[in-house]
């Protein structure tokens, strides 16, 4: 019998981590003799959902188990175990689902919508109200949405892997000790990793900040190669172990599903025309007004200060340039127009652009000065006055090139496909049913041996 466990929103701004709970839970289920049917899946959903913690990542685990098991008891024991380890924080509203068998095609459509929209608890519960589903939650139950979306997203098209290594309990909250060189070299070696190092900012993108238990996460195209890559990373800290997840990170799966929406919090892909020259606003962000091609409605588009080189591209945009912008509408707009955070920019057409400047002096060719309101222009040097002269257009040379622009790696969303994956993503990917050792390594001399009794 196939069973799938899904859980989400177990972390908080203070620590904990949904993937680390998956790591511990996997060690329990391995002990029980459950047979994995897939790698653990780490699913990133709409990154703009309000009330999420960090990356809006949820986990699904799929197994083959004897149909004689008492699934209700298993659900009760595992959800108790999980919720006992969940952060007690108002931002943390965990959900846990155990699905026996399949749930039908509605489930995958739910999972596709979770990538781009803000789904409600009510529609989630209406799907969960099914004889083969056991579920439980704490707080608002927000976590049920991601849990169900993770179960429903079987990554049938493009996918990647991430190997996450976990810190021992005593080290959490302290500065991470890592060998920078190991990560800087990684993406240039033969392990097919990506987004390990952000050369624009010098930041090791594989290593998070903050109190969560992840020491580092390396992303790549192949689970086997990630395990090989991990073996060449110089370990400066003891780890509890590592786990390889199959994931939609780096696949643009949200943008593939997006519509030209201007609704708050939705992922959106909009063809638009530039209306005005970009402005720099407080905080150093770059803002410009765009007009949606489909209906002429206007919105503001923002490039964030940390996105450095990307921001300078946005600064080069001029009225009438044609674009396709991928990203999302902010919940609360700082202006009267909806405000769009740009995550990906396609420049489709670079329009000629001229500015009106004072006319040149007919004698010395320098720019003349105004001789007063509606009084024409004068050249002080040549003592020439021309009462009928008007401003003249001067065309700006446009160095902006057509094509795709992305923020630097360090400013990417988890879902954003980096340039380094563009060719690989076109190839059809497959994977075979993994053995435990294909994705899990746990060192019980450093990690707690967990046990849940449900036999
Ligand atoms: Zn002159």
Short mmCIF file of C-alpha atoms and ligand atoms in Angstrom, two decimals:
data_model
loop_
_atom_site.label_atom_id
_atom_site.label_comp_id
_atom_site.label_asym_id
_atom_site.label_seq_id
_atom_site.Cartn_x
_atom_site.Cartn_y
_atom_site.Cartn_z
CA UNK A 1 0.00 0.00 0.00
CA UNK A 2 1.30 3.46 -0.91
CA UNK A 3 1.22 6.07 1.87
CA UNK A 4 2.32 9.69 1.65
CA UNK A 5 3.05 11.92 4.62
CA UNK A 6 2.97 15.68 4.15
CA UNK A 7 3.85 18.39 6.61
CA UNK A 8 4.50 22.10 6.62
CA UNK A 9 4.92 25.21 8.71
CA UNK A 10 6.76 23.52 11.54
CA UNK A 11 9.51 26.13 11.61
CA UNK A 12 9.52 29.63 13.03
CA UNK A 13 11.69 32.74 12.83
CA UNK A 14 13.39 31.44 16.01
CA UNK A 15 14.73 28.19 14.62
CA UNK A 16 13.51 24.69 13.80
CA UNK A 17 13.21 23.59 10.23
CA UNK A 18 10.68 21.49 8.35
CA UNK A 19 13.39 19.58 6.49
CA UNK A 20 15.17 18.71 9.74
CA UNK A 21 11.97 17.22 11.13
CA UNK A 22 11.73 15.21 7.91
CA UNK A 23 15.30 14.00 8.48
CA UNK A 24 14.44 12.82 12.03
CA UNK A 25 11.13 11.32 10.95
CA UNK A 26 12.84 9.41 8.14
CA UNK A 27 15.22 7.81 10.63
CA UNK A 28 12.17 6.54 12.58
CA UNK A 29 10.40 5.15 9.50
CA UNK A 30 13.56 3.48 8.24
CA UNK A 31 13.77 1.66 11.57
CA UNK A 32 10.16 0.49 11.05
CA UNK A 33 11.14 -1.13 7.76
CA UNK A 34 9.09 1.19 5.53
CA UNK A 35 10.20 1.14 1.89
CA UNK A 36 10.70 4.53 0.21
CA UNK A 37 8.93 4.99 -3.15
CA UNK A 38 10.51 8.36 -3.87
CA UNK A 39 13.16 10.66 -2.51
CA UNK A 40 11.74 12.92 0.19
CA UNK A 41 10.23 15.84 -1.74
CA UNK A 42 10.89 19.44 -0.70
CA UNK A 43 8.29 21.62 -2.40
CA UNK A 44 8.51 25.39 -2.58
CA UNK A 45 5.15 27.04 -3.09
CA UNK A 46 4.12 30.63 -3.82
CA UNK A 47 6.93 32.57 -2.13
CA UNK A 48 4.69 35.60 -1.55
CA UNK A 49 2.11 34.01 0.72
CA UNK A 50 1.69 36.15 3.82
CA UNK A 51 2.31 34.53 7.24
CA UNK A 52 4.85 32.07 5.86
CA UNK A 53 8.13 31.47 7.61
CA UNK A 54 11.21 31.84 5.42
CA UNK A 55 11.03 29.96 2.11
CA UNK A 56 7.52 28.50 2.22
CA UNK A 57 8.89 24.98 1.90
CA UNK A 58 6.89 21.86 2.71
CA UNK A 59 7.83 18.19 2.64
CA UNK A 60 6.20 14.99 1.33
CA UNK A 61 7.44 11.46 2.07
CA UNK A 62 6.14 8.47 0.07
CA UNK A 63 6.43 4.81 1.10
CA UNK A 64 5.29 1.31 0.34
CA UNK A 65 3.91 -0.30 3.53
CA UNK A 66 1.80 -3.35 4.46
CA UNK A 67 -1.91 -2.56 4.06
CA UNK A 68 -2.57 -4.24 7.42
CA UNK A 69 -1.11 -1.24 9.31
CA UNK A 70 -3.33 0.79 11.61
CA UNK A 71 -3.12 4.10 9.75
CA UNK A 72 -5.25 6.02 12.21
CA UNK A 73 -2.91 5.09 15.05
CA UNK A 74 0.16 5.87 12.93
CA UNK A 75 -1.28 9.27 12.10
CA UNK A 76 -2.03 10.01 15.75
CA UNK A 77 1.39 8.94 17.03
CA UNK A 78 3.35 10.69 14.28
CA UNK A 79 1.40 13.95 14.50
CA UNK A 80 1.93 14.00 18.29
CA UNK A 81 5.63 13.40 17.79
CA UNK A 82 5.81 16.13 15.13
CA UNK A 83 3.83 18.76 16.99
CA UNK A 84 5.89 18.15 20.15
CA UNK A 85 8.91 19.22 18.10
CA UNK A 86 7.25 22.18 16.45
CA UNK A 87 8.09 25.72 17.42
CA UNK A 88 5.59 27.25 19.82
CA UNK A 89 5.24 30.56 18.03
CA UNK A 90 2.28 32.55 16.75
CA UNK A 91 3.78 32.42 13.22
CA UNK A 92 3.94 28.63 13.36
CA UNK A 93 0.71 26.87 12.37
CA UNK A 94 1.79 23.35 11.46
CA UNK A 95 -0.20 20.78 9.53
CA UNK A 96 0.31 17.04 9.11
CA UNK A 97 -1.40 14.77 6.57
CA UNK A 98 -1.26 11.03 6.04
CA UNK A 99 -2.72 9.89 2.72
CA UNK A 100 -3.34 6.20 2.09
CA UNK A 101 -3.37 5.45 -1.66
CA UNK A 102 -4.24 8.25 -4.08
CA UNK A 103 -6.50 11.28 -3.97
CA UNK A 104 -7.30 11.86 -7.66
CA UNK A 105 -6.60 14.59 -10.18
CA UNK A 106 -8.02 17.42 -8.05
CA UNK A 107 -4.95 17.05 -5.87
CA UNK A 108 -2.41 17.85 -8.59
CA UNK A 109 -4.44 20.86 -9.72
CA UNK A 110 -4.46 22.04 -6.07
CA UNK A 111 -0.67 21.66 -6.00
CA UNK A 112 -0.24 23.63 -9.24
CA UNK A 113 -2.38 26.49 -7.89
CA UNK A 114 -0.41 26.52 -4.61
CA UNK A 115 2.63 27.58 -6.65
CA UNK A 116 1.04 30.85 -7.74
CA UNK A 117 -1.99 31.66 -5.61
CA UNK A 118 -2.98 32.11 -2.00
CA UNK A 119 -5.17 29.10 -1.23
CA UNK A 120 -7.61 28.97 1.65
CA UNK A 121 -7.89 26.56 4.55
CA UNK A 122 -11.52 25.89 3.57
CA UNK A 123 -10.71 24.55 0.10
CA UNK A 124 -7.88 22.52 1.60
CA UNK A 125 -10.16 20.93 4.21
CA UNK A 126 -12.77 20.13 1.56
CA UNK A 127 -10.18 18.02 -0.29
CA UNK A 128 -8.95 16.43 2.95
CA UNK A 129 -12.46 15.36 3.87
CA UNK A 130 -11.92 11.93 2.32
CA UNK A 131 -11.88 8.40 3.80
CA UNK A 132 -8.23 7.73 2.86
CA UNK A 133 -6.91 10.92 4.47
CA UNK A 134 -5.91 11.47 8.11
CA UNK A 135 -4.88 14.99 9.07
CA UNK A 136 -4.23 17.23 12.04
CA UNK A 137 -3.03 20.77 12.66
CA UNK A 138 -2.23 23.38 15.28
CA UNK A 139 -3.15 27.07 15.38
CA UNK A 140 -4.81 28.31 12.20
CA UNK A 141 -3.95 25.15 10.27
CA UNK A 142 -2.16 27.23 7.62
CA UNK A 143 0.38 24.41 7.33
CA UNK A 144 -2.22 22.01 5.91
CA UNK A 145 -2.18 23.98 2.65
CA UNK A 146 1.54 23.42 2.03
CA UNK A 147 1.34 19.84 3.32
CA UNK A 148 -1.34 18.95 0.77
CA UNK A 149 0.46 20.87 -1.99
CA UNK A 150 3.65 18.88 -1.28
CA UNK A 151 1.75 15.58 -1.45
CA UNK A 152 0.12 16.68 -4.73
CA UNK A 153 3.28 17.94 -6.43
CA UNK A 154 4.99 14.78 -7.69
CA UNK A 155 7.57 16.74 -9.74
CA UNK A 156 6.70 15.01 -12.98
CA UNK A 157 8.47 17.55 -15.20
CA UNK A 158 11.63 19.39 -14.25
CA UNK A 159 13.16 18.89 -10.79
CA UNK A 160 16.46 19.21 -8.94
CA UNK A 161 17.95 17.82 -5.73
CA UNK A 162 19.24 19.44 -2.58
CA UNK A 163 21.51 17.76 -0.04
CA UNK A 164 21.03 19.34 3.37
CA UNK A 165 23.57 18.77 6.17
CA UNK A 166 22.40 19.31 9.76
CA UNK A 167 24.30 20.82 12.67
CA UNK A 168 24.52 19.03 16.00
CA UNK A 169 22.19 20.49 18.64
CA UNK A 170 24.98 22.16 20.66
CA UNK A 171 26.18 24.22 17.70
CA UNK A 172 22.83 25.64 16.60
CA UNK A 173 22.61 29.39 16.96
CA UNK A 174 26.40 29.79 16.82
CA UNK A 175 28.37 31.05 13.81
CA UNK A 176 28.64 28.36 11.17
CA UNK A 177 32.18 27.07 10.62
CA UNK A 178 32.51 26.26 6.93
CA UNK A 179 35.35 26.03 4.45
CA UNK A 180 34.53 28.77 1.92
CA UNK A 181 36.87 27.33 -0.70
CA UNK A 182 34.95 24.03 -0.82
CA UNK A 183 31.81 25.90 -1.89
CA UNK A 184 33.48 28.42 -4.20
CA UNK A 185 34.95 25.58 -6.27
CA UNK A 186 31.84 23.40 -6.28
CA UNK A 187 29.85 24.76 -9.26
CA UNK A 188 32.92 24.67 -11.50
CA UNK A 189 33.63 21.02 -10.76
CA UNK A 190 31.98 18.01 -12.37
CA UNK A 191 29.29 17.46 -9.74
CA UNK A 192 26.53 19.34 -11.64
CA UNK A 193 25.75 21.58 -8.67
CA UNK A 194 24.33 25.07 -9.05
CA UNK A 195 23.93 28.30 -7.08
CA UNK A 196 26.51 27.36 -4.44
CA UNK A 197 28.42 30.61 -4.67
CA UNK A 198 27.30 34.10 -5.65
CA UNK A 199 30.29 35.63 -7.39
CA UNK A 200 28.47 39.00 -7.64
CA UNK A 201 28.43 39.44 -3.88
CA UNK A 202 31.09 36.93 -2.72
CA UNK A 203 28.47 35.18 -0.61
CA UNK A 204 28.35 31.39 -0.19
CA UNK A 205 24.74 30.83 -1.22
CA UNK A 206 24.77 27.23 0.10
CA UNK A 207 25.12 28.39 3.70
CA UNK A 208 22.14 29.97 5.46
CA UNK A 209 22.22 32.52 8.25
CA UNK A 210 20.15 32.26 11.36
CA UNK A 211 19.41 29.75 14.07
CA UNK A 212 18.02 26.85 11.98
CA UNK A 213 19.78 23.45 12.08
CA UNK A 214 20.96 23.51 8.45
CA UNK A 215 24.74 23.81 8.17
CA UNK A 216 24.64 23.97 4.38
CA UNK A 217 22.55 22.86 1.43
CA UNK A 218 24.03 21.97 -1.93
CA UNK A 219 21.78 21.98 -4.98
CA UNK A 220 22.30 19.87 -8.06
CA UNK A 221 20.99 17.78 -10.93
CA UNK A 222 21.77 14.32 -9.56
CA UNK A 223 21.38 12.80 -6.10
CA UNK A 224 24.43 10.56 -6.57
CA UNK A 225 26.61 13.43 -7.67
CA UNK A 226 25.46 15.53 -4.70
CA UNK A 227 26.56 12.76 -2.35
CA UNK A 228 29.96 12.67 -4.11
CA UNK A 229 30.18 16.47 -3.95
CA UNK A 230 29.38 16.35 -0.24
CA UNK A 231 32.30 14.01 0.36
CA UNK A 232 34.78 16.62 -0.95
CA UNK A 233 33.43 19.45 1.24
CA UNK A 234 35.88 19.97 4.06
CA UNK A 235 33.88 19.53 7.29
CA UNK A 236 34.83 22.02 9.99
CA UNK A 237 31.84 21.13 12.20
CA UNK A 238 30.43 17.78 13.25
CA UNK A 239 27.07 17.07 11.60
CA UNK A 240 24.14 14.87 12.60
CA UNK A 241 23.99 13.64 9.03
CA UNK A 242 22.47 14.66 5.74
CA UNK A 243 19.39 14.09 3.62
CA UNK A 244 18.86 14.49 -0.15
CA UNK A 245 15.51 15.96 -1.19
CA UNK A 246 13.97 15.95 -4.66
CA UNK A 247 12.66 19.45 -5.18
CA UNK A 248 11.22 22.09 -7.49
CA UNK A 249 13.96 24.54 -6.45
CA UNK A 250 15.68 26.19 -9.38
CA UNK A 251 12.98 25.08 -11.85
CA UNK A 252 10.85 28.23 -12.33
CA UNK A 253 7.84 25.97 -11.75
CA UNK A 254 5.87 28.92 -10.35
CA UNK A 255 6.46 31.11 -13.42
CA UNK A 256 5.62 28.24 -15.77
CA UNK A 257 2.17 28.21 -14.18
CA UNK A 258 1.71 31.98 -13.83
CA UNK A 259 -0.87 34.30 -15.43
CA UNK A 260 -0.62 38.08 -16.00
CA UNK A 261 -2.27 38.68 -12.63
CA UNK A 262 -2.25 41.95 -10.71
CA UNK A 263 -3.82 40.37 -7.60
CA UNK A 264 -1.95 40.83 -4.30
CA UNK A 265 0.46 37.99 -3.33
CA UNK A 266 0.04 36.12 -6.64
CA UNK A 267 2.94 34.93 -8.77
CA UNK A 268 2.56 36.59 -12.12
CA UNK A 269 4.09 36.82 -15.60
CA UNK A 270 3.10 40.02 -17.41
CA UNK A 271 3.84 41.39 -20.87
CA UNK A 272 4.10 45.14 -20.45
CA UNK A 273 5.34 48.43 -21.86
CA UNK A 274 7.49 50.88 -19.92
CA UNK A 275 5.63 54.14 -19.18
CA UNK A 276 8.25 56.33 -17.54
CA UNK A 277 11.94 56.49 -16.75
CA UNK A 278 13.01 54.57 -13.63
CA UNK A 279 13.26 56.36 -10.31
CA UNK A 280 15.30 55.56 -7.23
CA UNK A 281 13.19 55.49 -4.07
CA UNK A 282 13.98 55.31 -0.35
CA UNK A 283 16.16 52.31 0.46
CA UNK A 284 17.90 52.48 -2.92
CA UNK A 285 15.23 50.43 -4.72
CA UNK A 286 14.52 51.17 -8.38
CA UNK A 287 10.91 51.72 -9.37
CA UNK A 288 9.21 52.26 -12.72
CA UNK A 289 5.66 52.39 -14.06
CA UNK A 290 4.60 49.68 -16.51
CA UNK A 291 1.46 49.20 -18.58
CA UNK A 292 0.04 45.69 -18.97
CA UNK A 293 -0.26 44.86 -22.69
CA UNK A 294 -3.50 42.90 -22.32
CA UNK A 295 -5.62 45.78 -21.01
CA UNK A 296 -3.49 48.90 -20.53
CA UNK A 297 -3.73 48.82 -16.74
CA UNK A 298 -0.75 50.38 -15.01
CA UNK A 299 1.35 49.10 -12.15
CA UNK A 300 4.63 49.86 -10.44
CA UNK A 301 7.55 47.48 -10.76
CA UNK A 302 10.34 47.33 -8.18
CA UNK A 303 13.90 46.03 -8.35
CA UNK A 304 15.32 45.62 -4.86
CA UNK A 305 18.45 47.23 -3.59
CA UNK A 306 20.23 43.91 -2.86
CA UNK A 307 19.82 42.88 -6.49
CA UNK A 308 22.68 45.26 -7.45
CA UNK A 309 23.64 44.52 -11.08
CA UNK A 310 20.04 43.63 -11.91
CA UNK A 311 18.96 47.01 -10.58
CA UNK A 312 21.36 48.75 -12.94
CA UNK A 313 19.73 46.91 -15.86
CA UNK A 314 16.32 48.11 -14.70
CA UNK A 315 17.70 51.66 -14.51
CA UNK A 316 18.46 51.48 -18.24
CA UNK A 317 14.81 50.92 -19.18
CA UNK A 318 13.07 53.75 -21.01
CA UNK A 319 9.49 54.55 -22.09
CA UNK A 320 8.04 52.24 -24.76
CA UNK A 321 10.52 49.43 -24.11
CA UNK A 322 8.61 46.14 -24.19
CA UNK A 323 9.12 43.56 -21.45
CA UNK A 324 7.88 40.37 -19.91
CA UNK A 325 8.25 40.59 -16.14
CA UNK A 326 8.02 37.59 -13.84
CA UNK A 327 7.46 38.02 -10.13
CA UNK A 328 4.64 38.92 -7.83
CA UNK A 329 2.33 41.67 -6.70
CA UNK A 330 3.02 42.89 -3.18
CA UNK A 331 0.31 42.61 -0.56
CA UNK A 332 0.50 46.19 0.54
CA UNK A 333 1.49 48.62 -2.14
CA UNK A 334 3.54 51.67 -1.12
CA UNK A 335 1.76 53.66 -3.84
CA UNK A 336 -1.74 53.98 -5.30
CA UNK A 337 -0.88 51.46 -8.03
CA UNK A 338 -0.35 47.71 -7.46
CA UNK A 339 3.38 47.12 -6.94
CA UNK A 340 5.20 44.25 -8.61
CA UNK A 341 8.47 42.76 -7.31
CA UNK A 342 10.56 41.83 -10.36
CA UNK A 343 12.16 38.40 -10.09
CA UNK A 344 12.91 37.89 -13.79
CA UNK A 345 13.04 40.34 -16.67
CA UNK A 346 12.80 39.68 -20.39
CA UNK A 347 13.56 42.69 -22.57
CA UNK A 348 11.60 42.07 -25.79
CA UNK A 349 12.11 45.40 -27.53
CA UNK A 350 14.42 48.36 -26.88
CA UNK A 351 12.67 51.54 -28.11
CA UNK A 352 14.44 54.64 -29.41
CA UNK A 353 14.52 57.27 -26.68
CA UNK A 354 15.08 61.00 -26.95
CA UNK A 355 15.21 63.82 -24.45
CA UNK A 356 14.35 67.44 -25.24
CA UNK A 357 17.35 69.72 -24.68
CA UNK A 358 18.12 73.38 -25.35
CA UNK A 359 18.87 74.12 -29.02
CA UNK A 360 22.49 74.53 -30.18
CA UNK A 361 23.89 77.96 -30.96
CA UNK A 362 23.99 78.40 -34.76
CA UNK A 363 27.45 79.94 -34.43
CA UNK A 364 29.44 78.01 -31.74
CA UNK A 365 27.19 74.92 -31.53
CA UNK A 366 27.15 75.00 -27.70
CA UNK A 367 23.74 74.63 -25.99
CA UNK A 368 21.98 77.98 -25.71
CA UNK A 369 20.33 79.23 -22.54
CA UNK A 370 16.72 80.19 -22.02
CA UNK A 371 16.07 83.88 -22.58
CA UNK A 372 12.99 83.83 -20.33
CA UNK A 373 9.53 82.28 -20.48
CA UNK A 374 8.43 81.97 -24.13
CA UNK A 375 11.28 84.31 -25.11
CA UNK A 376 13.40 81.77 -26.92
CA UNK A 377 17.11 81.07 -26.38
CA UNK A 378 20.35 83.01 -26.29
CA UNK A 379 24.08 82.32 -26.50
CA UNK A 380 25.95 84.49 -23.98
CA UNK A 381 29.30 83.91 -25.64
CA UNK A 382 28.27 84.80 -29.21
CA UNK A 383 25.65 87.34 -28.06
CA UNK A 384 23.10 85.67 -30.33
CA UNK A 385 19.37 85.64 -29.47
CA UNK A 386 16.77 83.47 -31.20
CA UNK A 387 13.23 84.26 -29.90
CA UNK A 388 11.67 81.49 -32.01
CA UNK A 389 14.05 78.67 -30.97
CA UNK A 390 12.55 75.68 -29.13
CA UNK A 391 13.97 72.62 -27.40
CA UNK A 392 15.23 69.88 -29.71
CA UNK A 393 15.19 66.09 -29.25
CA UNK A 394 18.48 64.29 -28.66
CA UNK A 395 18.45 60.53 -29.02
CA UNK A 396 20.07 58.56 -26.22
CA UNK A 397 22.27 55.71 -27.36
CA UNK A 398 20.70 52.58 -25.90
CA UNK A 399 23.24 50.02 -24.71
CA UNK A 400 20.56 47.76 -23.17
CA UNK A 401 20.32 44.47 -25.03
CA UNK A 402 17.28 42.33 -25.64
CA UNK A 403 17.22 39.14 -23.60
CA UNK A 404 16.73 37.73 -20.16
CA UNK A 405 17.99 39.33 -16.95
CA UNK A 406 18.05 37.81 -13.46
CA UNK A 407 19.09 39.19 -10.08
CA UNK A 408 22.38 37.75 -8.74
CA UNK A 409 22.19 34.22 -7.31
CA UNK A 410 22.11 35.43 -3.71
CA UNK A 411 18.88 37.38 -4.39
CA UNK A 412 17.10 34.49 -6.16
CA UNK A 413 13.94 32.92 -4.84
CA UNK A 414 14.30 29.20 -4.09
CA UNK A 415 12.19 28.52 -7.19
CA UNK A 416 14.14 30.79 -9.55
CA UNK A 417 15.96 28.91 -12.29
CA UNK A 418 19.59 30.12 -12.45
CA UNK A 419 21.15 30.64 -15.90
CA UNK A 420 23.43 27.66 -15.28
CA UNK A 421 20.40 25.33 -15.45
CA UNK A 422 18.90 26.63 -18.70
CA UNK A 423 20.31 23.90 -20.98
CA UNK A 424 19.92 21.08 -18.46
CA UNK A 425 16.30 21.98 -17.77
CA UNK A 426 15.39 21.25 -21.39
CA UNK A 427 16.36 17.59 -21.00
CA UNK A 428 13.72 15.15 -19.79
CA UNK A 429 14.65 14.02 -16.28
CA UNK A 430 13.95 10.66 -14.74
CA UNK A 431 14.82 8.99 -11.47
CA UNK A 432 14.44 5.49 -10.12
CA UNK A 433 12.93 4.41 -6.83
CA UNK A 434 15.64 5.09 -4.26
CA UNK A 435 17.07 2.93 -1.50
CA UNK A 436 17.41 4.53 1.94
CA UNK A 437 21.15 4.99 1.45
CA UNK A 438 20.47 7.00 -1.73
CA UNK A 439 19.18 9.92 0.34
CA UNK A 440 19.74 9.48 4.07
CA UNK A 441 22.83 9.37 6.25
CA UNK A 442 22.47 9.84 9.98
CA UNK A 443 25.19 9.56 12.61
CA UNK A 444 23.60 8.50 15.90
CA UNK A 445 26.74 9.38 17.82
CA UNK A 446 25.74 13.01 17.13
CA UNK A 447 21.97 12.82 16.50
CA UNK A 448 19.21 11.78 18.91
CA UNK A 449 17.83 8.34 18.26
CA UNK A 450 14.10 9.03 17.93
CA UNK A 451 11.42 6.40 18.34
CA UNK A 452 7.65 6.44 17.89
CA UNK A 453 5.55 3.50 18.99
CA UNK A 454 2.69 2.70 16.63
CA UNK A 455 2.73 -1.07 16.21
ZN1 LIG B 1 27.34 80.56 -29.53
#
